[in-house]
């Protein structure tokens, strides 16, 4: 500080070389101090004016200096890139930022990108037509008119009998699931009989106005004609929705002819007021206007539940197109009207273990399956509470509503374990399963190279049935 040294201090004047000397010097006299002070003020004013006048020229010199340095830097990079020992690393973010600030990056690279068009492409490998079916169809005469039954597999093996839901038939409901690789391995030991409700098969003619559609009990009675036609003494039932209700009715009246039941989204009670009103309105629209948007929305909700668009957009489009083009509206209205007039199954769980349970509930083993998004999940819970817990099980599959299409792998595994528990099939070892998968792939490749196209009867379905392709 000045007090500690005993003299006064002054700042050095303005030549450029002064910055390399000491910043302060001790004044020898007061006169020199005064003269130096005045000269210091003048020098300061001169510096200010010189700064203003020379700022533009200095900036131009700086820009030329920067440009020359940048050119040298780019030249050095090009020179080094020829050497194999240099330029091995990507440029750092600091170099990119410096180049952007110096204006060396093209301005077009920083422009916004506008998305002007989106084209949705729906795969054509998945279809719901008879052309992709390997089953053999036969017509069975019943007391309430003829029905179409499709047979898949060797008839000298144990029988699995299927029944479909509203708006579907055996092709749209079961074809993809039973062509799944795991199910194909399982069905080597069975013969599948797909039963179609009257007038619901593909290409069916519309019924006459005076035709009286069978009730749910009468639809169940038709199965006796199917068993007599093919000489079946027992079968394993596999039903979905309305078909599950029909199989359950037949099992109650003919318990000795049903070995086991796999019921998906089965409803055991009569229709409530809300369901009755919606279904009556749908049937009326189908008869008068055909497949309207309201009926289409209800069918999609009936099969897939909520949040369908968010889960699987491709699958939704396939079934919407199917309902609009391939469904006979008049015949579907009759089937819906029969389903909405169903009666209660009148079954209950016997709480007293000492009493006989025959006739009160389903006596055969039952696996009760539903999806977490299905609108019929509560109905399956009600059915589970009315079944015997010693021979029934309830299963909810997550992230799906239409379980056969959205989660075929989980359903096939559950069905296989269910049959193994009942002693119908031997457990499939991982080696045998791998051999079967390999043989299936080789069969597909052989057909591809020999005919130039994939076989339509062999369909490989993964977790997302629509995105799967036969390759």
Short mmCIF file of C-alpha atoms in Angstrom, two decimals:
data_model
loop_
_atom_site.label_atom_id
_atom_site.label_comp_id
_atom_site.label_asym_id
_atom_site.label_seq_id
_atom_site.Cartn_x
_atom_site.Cartn_y
_atom_site.Cartn_z
CA UNK A 1 0.00 0.00 0.00
CA UNK A 2 1.19 3.65 -0.46
CA UNK A 3 1.44 4.30 3.25
CA UNK A 4 3.72 1.37 3.79
CA UNK A 5 6.29 2.45 1.19
CA UNK A 6 6.24 6.19 1.96
CA UNK A 7 5.78 7.53 -1.56
CA UNK A 8 3.08 7.99 -4.17
CA UNK A 9 2.48 5.76 -7.19
CA UNK A 10 1.39 6.42 -10.75
CA UNK A 11 0.23 4.29 -13.73
CA UNK A 12 2.55 3.78 -16.66
CA UNK A 13 1.78 5.50 -19.96
CA UNK A 14 0.52 4.11 -23.18
CA UNK A 15 3.15 2.50 -25.37
CA UNK A 16 2.59 -1.12 -26.24
CA UNK A 17 5.86 -2.24 -24.71
CA UNK A 18 4.98 -0.90 -21.25
CA UNK A 19 2.90 -3.93 -20.45
CA UNK A 20 6.06 -5.97 -20.06
CA UNK A 21 7.48 -3.64 -17.35
CA UNK A 22 6.44 -3.11 -13.75
CA UNK A 23 2.98 -1.71 -13.33
CA UNK A 24 3.92 1.13 -10.88
CA UNK A 25 6.97 3.31 -10.13
CA UNK A 26 7.80 5.59 -7.21
CA UNK A 27 7.61 9.38 -8.00
CA UNK A 28 10.74 11.40 -7.02
CA UNK A 29 9.13 14.79 -6.65
CA UNK A 30 5.73 16.44 -6.45
CA UNK A 31 6.38 18.44 -9.69
CA UNK A 32 7.11 15.32 -11.58
CA UNK A 33 3.99 13.81 -10.04
CA UNK A 34 1.83 16.67 -11.24
CA UNK A 35 3.25 16.61 -14.78
CA UNK A 36 2.95 12.89 -14.92
CA UNK A 37 -0.65 13.09 -13.72
CA UNK A 38 -1.63 15.55 -16.47
CA UNK A 39 0.18 13.54 -19.12
CA UNK A 40 -1.56 10.41 -17.87
CA UNK A 41 -5.00 12.00 -18.36
CA UNK A 42 -4.12 13.10 -21.88
CA UNK A 43 -2.76 9.70 -22.74
CA UNK A 44 -5.96 8.09 -21.50
CA UNK A 45 -8.12 10.35 -23.72
CA UNK A 46 -5.91 9.63 -26.72
CA UNK A 47 -6.21 5.89 -26.13
CA UNK A 48 -9.99 6.17 -26.06
CA UNK A 49 -10.12 7.99 -29.42
CA UNK A 50 -7.56 5.64 -30.94
CA UNK A 51 -9.65 2.63 -29.82
CA UNK A 52 -12.79 3.95 -31.53
CA UNK A 53 -10.98 4.79 -34.78
CA UNK A 54 -9.05 1.54 -34.99
CA UNK A 55 -11.77 -0.90 -33.80
CA UNK A 56 -13.14 -1.48 -37.31
CA UNK A 57 -9.73 -2.08 -38.83
CA UNK A 58 -8.76 -4.34 -35.95
CA UNK A 59 -11.90 -6.43 -36.38
CA UNK A 60 -11.15 -6.88 -40.08
CA UNK A 61 -7.62 -7.96 -39.20
CA UNK A 62 -9.02 -10.42 -36.65
CA UNK A 63 -11.44 -11.88 -39.21
CA UNK A 64 -8.65 -12.31 -41.75
CA UNK A 65 -6.54 -13.88 -39.04
CA UNK A 66 -9.35 -16.27 -38.10
CA UNK A 67 -9.99 -17.19 -41.73
CA UNK A 68 -6.31 -17.87 -42.33
CA UNK A 69 -6.09 -20.00 -39.18
CA UNK A 70 -9.24 -21.90 -40.16
CA UNK A 71 -7.90 -22.60 -43.64
CA UNK A 72 -4.64 -23.82 -42.17
CA UNK A 73 -6.61 -26.02 -39.76
CA UNK A 74 -8.70 -27.56 -42.57
CA UNK A 75 -5.58 -28.03 -44.70
CA UNK A 76 -3.89 -29.77 -41.79
CA UNK A 77 -6.87 -32.11 -41.40
CA UNK A 78 -6.84 -33.02 -45.11
CA UNK A 79 -3.08 -33.61 -44.94
CA UNK A 80 -3.37 -35.75 -41.83
CA UNK A 81 -6.22 -37.80 -43.27
CA UNK A 82 -3.84 -39.18 -45.87
CA UNK A 83 -1.70 -40.58 -43.08
CA UNK A 84 -2.97 -43.86 -41.68
CA UNK A 85 -1.75 -43.08 -38.18
CA UNK A 86 -3.88 -39.91 -37.79
CA UNK A 87 -7.59 -38.98 -37.76
CA UNK A 88 -8.62 -42.20 -35.98
CA UNK A 89 -11.10 -40.47 -33.69
CA UNK A 90 -14.36 -38.73 -34.39
CA UNK A 91 -14.27 -34.94 -33.92
CA UNK A 92 -15.27 -33.79 -30.47
CA UNK A 93 -18.30 -31.68 -29.77
CA UNK A 94 -16.05 -28.71 -29.05
CA UNK A 95 -14.65 -28.76 -32.60
CA UNK A 96 -18.18 -28.98 -34.04
CA UNK A 97 -19.36 -26.06 -31.94
CA UNK A 98 -16.31 -24.02 -32.92
CA UNK A 99 -16.89 -24.73 -36.60
CA UNK A 100 -20.55 -23.76 -36.29
CA UNK A 101 -19.66 -20.49 -34.53
CA UNK A 102 -17.05 -19.63 -37.16
CA UNK A 103 -19.63 -20.12 -39.94
CA UNK A 104 -17.85 -23.01 -41.66
CA UNK A 105 -20.85 -25.40 -41.42
CA UNK A 106 -23.39 -25.07 -44.25
CA UNK A 107 -26.58 -23.31 -43.22
CA UNK A 108 -28.78 -25.95 -44.91
CA UNK A 109 -27.76 -28.61 -42.39
CA UNK A 110 -29.40 -26.64 -39.58
CA UNK A 111 -32.76 -26.18 -41.31
CA UNK A 112 -35.90 -27.78 -39.89
CA UNK A 113 -37.19 -31.01 -41.45
CA UNK A 114 -40.88 -31.20 -42.23
CA UNK A 115 -42.68 -34.58 -42.36
CA UNK A 116 -45.08 -34.18 -45.26
CA UNK A 117 -46.48 -37.65 -45.85
CA UNK A 118 -46.94 -40.98 -44.04
CA UNK A 119 -47.97 -44.12 -45.86
CA UNK A 120 -49.25 -47.02 -43.79
CA UNK A 121 -48.39 -50.42 -45.19
CA UNK A 122 -50.42 -53.36 -43.93
CA UNK A 123 -48.84 -56.78 -44.39
CA UNK A 124 -50.66 -59.15 -46.69
CA UNK A 125 -49.34 -62.37 -45.12
CA UNK A 126 -52.30 -62.57 -42.73
CA UNK A 127 -55.75 -63.30 -44.11
CA UNK A 128 -59.03 -64.74 -42.88
CA UNK A 129 -60.19 -66.76 -45.86
CA UNK A 130 -60.92 -70.37 -46.74
CA UNK A 131 -57.99 -70.41 -49.19
CA UNK A 132 -55.54 -70.50 -46.29
CA UNK A 133 -57.30 -73.38 -44.54
CA UNK A 134 -56.09 -76.97 -44.70
CA UNK A 135 -59.27 -78.39 -43.12
CA UNK A 136 -61.80 -80.52 -44.97
CA UNK A 137 -65.36 -79.20 -44.74
CA UNK A 138 -68.44 -81.41 -44.48
CA UNK A 139 -72.12 -80.61 -44.10
CA UNK A 140 -73.96 -82.20 -41.17
CA UNK A 141 -77.76 -82.35 -41.16
CA UNK A 142 -79.52 -81.52 -37.90
CA UNK A 143 -83.08 -80.99 -36.73
CA UNK A 144 -82.60 -77.22 -37.06
CA UNK A 145 -80.94 -77.13 -40.44
CA UNK A 146 -77.54 -78.07 -41.85
CA UNK A 147 -74.28 -76.90 -40.35
CA UNK A 148 -70.73 -76.92 -41.71
CA UNK A 149 -68.05 -78.86 -39.83
CA UNK A 150 -64.35 -78.64 -40.82
CA UNK A 151 -62.03 -81.53 -39.95
CA UNK A 152 -58.32 -80.97 -39.41
CA UNK A 153 -56.08 -83.98 -38.74
CA UNK A 154 -56.38 -87.76 -38.72
CA UNK A 155 -59.84 -88.96 -37.69
CA UNK A 156 -58.58 -92.02 -35.81
CA UNK A 157 -57.10 -89.81 -33.07
CA UNK A 158 -58.80 -88.24 -30.02
CA UNK A 159 -61.17 -85.42 -30.93
CA UNK A 160 -61.03 -81.73 -30.09
CA UNK A 161 -64.27 -79.92 -30.92
CA UNK A 162 -64.22 -76.12 -31.33
CA UNK A 163 -66.99 -73.53 -31.41
CA UNK A 164 -66.52 -69.88 -32.42
CA UNK A 165 -67.79 -66.51 -31.11
CA UNK A 166 -70.13 -63.85 -32.52
CA UNK A 167 -69.22 -62.44 -35.92
CA UNK A 168 -66.64 -65.16 -36.59
CA UNK A 169 -66.42 -68.67 -37.99
CA UNK A 170 -63.93 -71.49 -37.62
CA UNK A 171 -61.49 -69.84 -40.06
CA UNK A 172 -61.37 -66.36 -38.54
CA UNK A 173 -61.50 -67.66 -34.97
CA UNK A 174 -59.23 -70.75 -34.92
CA UNK A 175 -57.23 -71.05 -38.14
CA UNK A 176 -54.31 -68.87 -37.06
CA UNK A 177 -54.16 -70.35 -33.57
CA UNK A 178 -54.15 -74.01 -34.65
CA UNK A 179 -51.52 -73.25 -37.31
CA UNK A 180 -49.24 -71.84 -34.63
CA UNK A 181 -46.06 -73.95 -34.48
CA UNK A 182 -46.54 -75.08 -30.87
CA UNK A 183 -50.14 -76.06 -31.58
CA UNK A 184 -49.15 -77.93 -34.73
CA UNK A 185 -46.76 -80.02 -32.65
CA UNK A 186 -49.54 -80.73 -30.16
CA UNK A 187 -52.16 -81.57 -32.79
CA UNK A 188 -50.14 -84.47 -34.10
CA UNK A 189 -51.95 -86.44 -31.38
CA UNK A 190 -55.48 -85.08 -32.06
CA UNK A 191 -58.10 -84.49 -34.71
CA UNK A 192 -59.88 -81.13 -34.60
CA UNK A 193 -63.55 -80.74 -35.55
CA UNK A 194 -64.46 -77.08 -36.13
CA UNK A 195 -68.21 -76.50 -35.80
CA UNK A 196 -69.81 -73.46 -37.45
CA UNK A 197 -73.03 -71.97 -36.16
CA UNK A 198 -75.85 -72.05 -38.74
CA UNK A 199 -75.29 -69.46 -41.46
CA UNK A 200 -71.95 -68.21 -40.08
CA UNK A 201 -69.62 -70.06 -42.47
CA UNK A 202 -67.78 -68.23 -45.22
CA UNK A 203 -69.95 -67.53 -48.25
CA UNK A 204 -73.18 -68.53 -46.49
CA UNK A 205 -76.50 -67.65 -48.10
CA UNK A 206 -78.93 -65.45 -46.18
CA UNK A 207 -81.75 -67.22 -44.40
CA UNK A 208 -85.33 -66.71 -45.43
CA UNK A 209 -87.48 -64.31 -43.48
CA UNK A 210 -89.56 -67.16 -42.04
CA UNK A 211 -86.48 -69.03 -40.75
CA UNK A 212 -86.44 -69.50 -36.98
CA UNK A 213 -82.90 -69.48 -35.67
CA UNK A 214 -82.09 -72.11 -33.01
CA UNK A 215 -81.83 -71.07 -29.37
CA UNK A 216 -78.64 -71.56 -27.40
CA UNK A 217 -79.92 -74.86 -26.00
CA UNK A 218 -80.87 -76.03 -29.49
CA UNK A 219 -77.45 -75.06 -30.81
CA UNK A 220 -75.94 -77.25 -28.08
CA UNK A 221 -78.26 -80.10 -29.09
CA UNK A 222 -76.91 -79.93 -32.65
CA UNK A 223 -73.59 -81.20 -31.36
CA UNK A 224 -75.17 -84.62 -30.80
CA UNK A 225 -75.71 -84.88 -34.56
CA UNK A 226 -72.06 -83.97 -35.12
CA UNK A 227 -70.91 -86.73 -32.78
CA UNK A 228 -73.20 -89.24 -34.46
CA UNK A 229 -72.03 -88.17 -37.93
CA UNK A 230 -68.33 -88.77 -37.20
CA UNK A 231 -68.74 -91.57 -34.68
CA UNK A 232 -67.30 -89.69 -31.72
CA UNK A 233 -67.90 -91.00 -28.21
CA UNK A 234 -66.03 -88.25 -26.35
CA UNK A 235 -64.32 -85.00 -27.20
CA UNK A 236 -62.33 -82.16 -25.65
CA UNK A 237 -64.24 -78.89 -25.98
CA UNK A 238 -62.54 -75.66 -27.02
CA UNK A 239 -64.91 -72.69 -27.20
CA UNK A 240 -64.71 -68.90 -27.30
CA UNK A 241 -67.42 -66.48 -26.16
CA UNK A 242 -70.80 -67.64 -27.42
CA UNK A 243 -69.23 -70.94 -28.50
CA UNK A 244 -67.92 -71.52 -24.98
CA UNK A 245 -71.45 -71.02 -23.61
CA UNK A 246 -72.80 -73.58 -26.11
CA UNK A 247 -70.15 -76.16 -25.19
CA UNK A 248 -70.85 -75.63 -21.48
CA UNK A 249 -74.57 -76.24 -22.07
CA UNK A 250 -73.82 -79.46 -23.93
CA UNK A 251 -71.44 -80.60 -21.18
CA UNK A 252 -74.11 -80.08 -18.52
CA UNK A 253 -76.62 -82.29 -20.33
CA UNK A 254 -74.06 -84.81 -21.66
CA UNK A 255 -71.28 -85.01 -19.08
CA UNK A 256 -70.15 -88.47 -20.24
CA UNK A 257 -69.40 -87.22 -23.77
CA UNK A 258 -67.09 -84.35 -22.77
CA UNK A 259 -63.65 -85.26 -21.43
CA UNK A 260 -62.43 -81.73 -20.71
CA UNK A 261 -63.28 -78.12 -21.51
CA UNK A 262 -61.19 -75.11 -22.45
CA UNK A 263 -63.47 -72.06 -22.20
CA UNK A 264 -62.31 -68.60 -23.29
CA UNK A 265 -64.32 -65.53 -22.24
CA UNK A 266 -67.24 -67.72 -21.26
CA UNK A 267 -70.41 -66.09 -19.84
CA UNK A 268 -72.51 -68.29 -17.57
CA UNK A 269 -75.29 -65.82 -16.74
CA UNK A 270 -78.11 -64.34 -18.78
CA UNK A 271 -77.72 -61.00 -20.53
CA UNK A 272 -78.02 -57.82 -18.50
CA UNK A 273 -80.09 -54.82 -19.50
CA UNK A 274 -77.16 -52.92 -21.03
CA UNK A 275 -75.97 -55.87 -23.10
CA UNK A 276 -79.55 -56.69 -24.11
CA UNK A 277 -80.16 -53.13 -25.34
CA UNK A 278 -76.92 -52.90 -27.30
CA UNK A 279 -77.33 -56.32 -28.91
CA UNK A 280 -80.95 -55.69 -29.86
CA UNK A 281 -79.93 -52.42 -31.52
CA UNK A 282 -77.08 -54.17 -33.33
CA UNK A 283 -79.38 -56.92 -34.61
CA UNK A 284 -81.87 -54.32 -35.86
CA UNK A 285 -79.19 -52.39 -37.74
CA UNK A 286 -77.75 -55.56 -39.25
CA UNK A 287 -81.13 -56.58 -40.63
CA UNK A 288 -82.05 -53.14 -41.99
CA UNK A 289 -78.75 -51.40 -42.90
CA UNK A 290 -76.08 -54.09 -42.82
CA UNK A 291 -72.74 -53.66 -41.07
CA UNK A 292 -72.96 -50.10 -39.71
CA UNK A 293 -70.20 -48.27 -37.85
CA UNK A 294 -71.99 -48.77 -34.54
CA UNK A 295 -72.18 -52.54 -35.01
CA UNK A 296 -68.56 -52.62 -36.13
CA UNK A 297 -67.41 -50.73 -33.04
CA UNK A 298 -69.37 -53.05 -30.77
CA UNK A 299 -67.90 -56.17 -32.39
CA UNK A 300 -64.38 -54.79 -32.02
CA UNK A 301 -65.04 -54.01 -28.36
CA UNK A 302 -66.61 -57.44 -27.85
CA UNK A 303 -63.52 -59.24 -29.13
CA UNK A 304 -60.62 -56.93 -28.23
CA UNK A 305 -61.84 -54.83 -25.32
CA UNK A 306 -60.38 -51.42 -24.59
CA UNK A 307 -57.28 -49.65 -25.96
CA UNK A 308 -57.29 -51.76 -29.11
CA UNK A 309 -55.70 -49.16 -31.40
CA UNK A 310 -52.82 -48.63 -29.01
CA UNK A 311 -52.00 -52.34 -28.70
CA UNK A 312 -52.10 -53.72 -32.21
CA UNK A 313 -53.11 -51.45 -35.05
CA UNK A 314 -52.49 -54.04 -37.79
CA UNK A 315 -54.66 -56.69 -36.14
CA UNK A 316 -57.48 -54.17 -35.73
CA UNK A 317 -57.40 -53.31 -39.42
CA UNK A 318 -57.52 -56.96 -40.46
CA UNK A 319 -60.60 -57.71 -38.36
CA UNK A 320 -62.35 -54.47 -39.26
CA UNK A 321 -61.93 -55.33 -42.91
CA UNK A 322 -63.19 -58.85 -42.24
CA UNK A 323 -66.33 -57.68 -40.43
CA UNK A 324 -67.11 -55.19 -43.19
CA UNK A 325 -66.62 -57.52 -46.17
CA UNK A 326 -66.95 -61.17 -45.13
CA UNK A 327 -69.80 -61.29 -42.63
CA UNK A 328 -73.38 -62.05 -43.64
CA UNK A 329 -75.23 -59.30 -41.76
CA UNK A 330 -78.65 -60.99 -41.83
CA UNK A 331 -77.39 -64.31 -40.45
CA UNK A 332 -75.26 -62.59 -37.83
CA UNK A 333 -78.30 -60.64 -36.61
CA UNK A 334 -80.11 -63.95 -35.99
CA UNK A 335 -77.12 -65.39 -34.12
CA UNK A 336 -76.82 -62.25 -31.96
CA UNK A 337 -80.52 -62.33 -31.19
CA UNK A 338 -80.26 -65.96 -30.09
CA UNK A 339 -77.21 -65.23 -27.90
CA UNK A 340 -78.81 -62.25 -26.16
CA UNK A 341 -81.85 -64.40 -25.28
CA UNK A 342 -79.70 -67.03 -23.55
CA UNK A 343 -80.68 -68.41 -20.18
CA UNK A 344 -78.54 -68.85 -17.10
CA UNK A 345 -76.52 -72.06 -16.92
CA UNK A 346 -77.90 -72.67 -13.41
CA UNK A 347 -74.71 -74.09 -11.99
CA UNK A 348 -73.27 -73.52 -8.54
CA UNK A 349 -70.36 -74.69 -6.45
CA UNK A 350 -71.20 -77.23 -3.75
CA UNK A 351 -69.72 -76.04 -0.48
CA UNK A 352 -70.40 -79.28 1.41
CA UNK A 353 -67.74 -81.75 0.33
CA UNK A 354 -69.71 -84.72 1.73
CA UNK A 355 -72.57 -84.22 -0.74
CA UNK A 356 -72.58 -85.34 -4.32
CA UNK A 357 -71.57 -82.72 -6.84
CA UNK A 358 -73.12 -84.38 -9.89
CA UNK A 359 -75.50 -82.17 -11.83
CA UNK A 360 -74.80 -79.00 -9.86
CA UNK A 361 -71.79 -77.84 -11.87
CA UNK A 362 -69.45 -79.00 -14.59
CA UNK A 363 -67.94 -82.30 -13.50
CA UNK A 364 -65.16 -82.54 -16.09
CA UNK A 365 -61.83 -80.67 -15.85
CA UNK A 366 -62.19 -77.05 -16.97
CA UNK A 367 -59.63 -74.36 -17.77
CA UNK A 368 -61.20 -70.90 -17.78
CA UNK A 369 -59.15 -68.32 -19.75
CA UNK A 370 -59.57 -64.59 -20.29
CA UNK A 371 -57.50 -61.54 -21.22
CA UNK A 372 -56.69 -58.59 -19.01
CA UNK A 373 -58.29 -56.17 -21.51
CA UNK A 374 -61.29 -58.37 -22.27
CA UNK A 375 -64.74 -56.91 -21.44
CA UNK A 376 -65.79 -60.40 -20.28
CA UNK A 377 -63.19 -60.78 -17.54
CA UNK A 378 -65.74 -60.27 -14.74
CA UNK A 379 -67.99 -62.89 -16.31
CA UNK A 380 -65.16 -65.42 -16.25
CA UNK A 381 -64.60 -64.63 -12.57
CA UNK A 382 -68.29 -65.31 -11.94
CA UNK A 383 -68.02 -68.61 -13.80
CA UNK A 384 -64.92 -69.56 -11.83
CA UNK A 385 -66.87 -69.03 -8.59
CA UNK A 386 -69.53 -71.47 -9.81
CA UNK A 387 -67.11 -74.26 -10.77
CA UNK A 388 -65.60 -76.98 -8.64
CA UNK A 389 -62.17 -75.74 -7.49
CA UNK A 390 -60.77 -79.28 -7.43
CA UNK A 391 -61.03 -79.74 -11.20
CA UNK A 392 -61.05 -76.18 -12.60
CA UNK A 393 -58.58 -73.33 -12.95
CA UNK A 394 -58.89 -69.69 -13.94
CA UNK A 395 -56.21 -67.98 -16.02
CA UNK A 396 -55.89 -64.30 -16.95
CA UNK A 397 -53.40 -63.46 -19.69
CA UNK A 398 -51.91 -59.98 -19.52
CA UNK A 399 -51.73 -57.37 -22.29
CA UNK A 400 -54.44 -58.81 -24.51
CA UNK A 401 -58.18 -58.98 -25.09
CA UNK A 402 -58.48 -61.48 -27.94
CA UNK A 403 -56.14 -64.07 -26.45
CA UNK A 404 -55.97 -66.47 -29.41
CA UNK A 405 -54.71 -63.73 -31.72
CA UNK A 406 -52.68 -61.54 -29.39
CA UNK A 407 -51.08 -64.20 -27.16
CA UNK A 408 -51.17 -67.55 -29.02
CA UNK A 409 -47.95 -68.74 -27.43
CA UNK A 410 -49.24 -68.42 -23.86
CA UNK A 411 -52.61 -70.00 -24.67
CA UNK A 412 -51.01 -72.93 -26.50
CA UNK A 413 -48.66 -73.54 -23.57
CA UNK A 414 -51.52 -73.43 -21.07
CA UNK A 415 -53.64 -75.76 -23.20
CA UNK A 416 -50.75 -78.19 -23.63
CA UNK A 417 -50.06 -78.31 -19.90
CA UNK A 418 -53.79 -78.74 -19.25
CA UNK A 419 -53.92 -81.77 -21.54
CA UNK A 420 -50.75 -83.19 -20.04
CA UNK A 421 -52.27 -82.92 -16.59
CA UNK A 422 -55.25 -84.93 -17.80
CA UNK A 423 -52.97 -87.58 -19.32
CA UNK A 424 -53.78 -86.97 -22.99
CA UNK A 425 -50.30 -86.17 -24.29
CA UNK A 426 -46.78 -86.90 -23.15
CA UNK A 427 -44.62 -83.93 -22.21
CA UNK A 428 -42.71 -82.57 -25.19
CA UNK A 429 -38.99 -82.47 -24.51
CA UNK A 430 -37.03 -79.40 -25.62
CA UNK A 431 -35.10 -81.60 -28.08
CA UNK A 432 -38.26 -82.89 -29.72
CA UNK A 433 -39.76 -79.40 -29.88
CA UNK A 434 -36.58 -78.08 -31.50
CA UNK A 435 -36.65 -80.91 -34.04
CA UNK A 436 -40.26 -80.15 -34.89
CA UNK A 437 -39.54 -76.45 -35.34
CA UNK A 438 -36.58 -77.30 -37.58
CA UNK A 439 -38.69 -79.67 -39.66
CA UNK A 440 -41.40 -77.03 -40.02
CA UNK A 441 -38.89 -74.44 -41.22
CA UNK A 442 -37.34 -76.91 -43.66
CA UNK A 443 -40.82 -77.70 -45.00
CA UNK A 444 -41.48 -74.02 -45.58
CA UNK A 445 -38.14 -73.49 -47.32
CA UNK A 446 -38.62 -76.55 -49.51
CA UNK A 447 -42.04 -75.35 -50.61
CA UNK A 448 -40.64 -71.87 -51.26
CA UNK A 449 -37.84 -73.08 -53.52
CA UNK A 450 -39.96 -75.65 -55.36
CA UNK A 451 -43.06 -73.54 -56.07
CA UNK A 452 -41.64 -70.04 -55.82
CA UNK A 453 -44.11 -69.00 -53.13
CA UNK A 454 -44.85 -69.70 -49.51
CA UNK A 455 -47.50 -72.35 -48.72
CA UNK A 456 -50.78 -70.74 -47.68
CA UNK A 457 -51.65 -73.50 -45.23
CA UNK A 458 -48.55 -72.98 -43.09
CA UNK A 459 -48.63 -69.76 -41.12
CA UNK A 460 -46.14 -68.84 -38.41
CA UNK A 461 -47.65 -66.48 -35.87
CA UNK A 462 -45.59 -64.76 -33.19
CA UNK A 463 -46.62 -62.51 -30.30
CA UNK A 464 -47.95 -60.06 -32.89
CA UNK A 465 -49.93 -62.19 -35.36
CA UNK A 466 -50.06 -59.49 -38.04
CA UNK A 467 -46.38 -58.64 -38.13
CA UNK A 468 -45.44 -62.32 -38.56
CA UNK A 469 -44.52 -63.47 -42.01
CA UNK A 470 -44.00 -66.94 -43.34
CA UNK A 471 -40.23 -66.81 -43.37
#
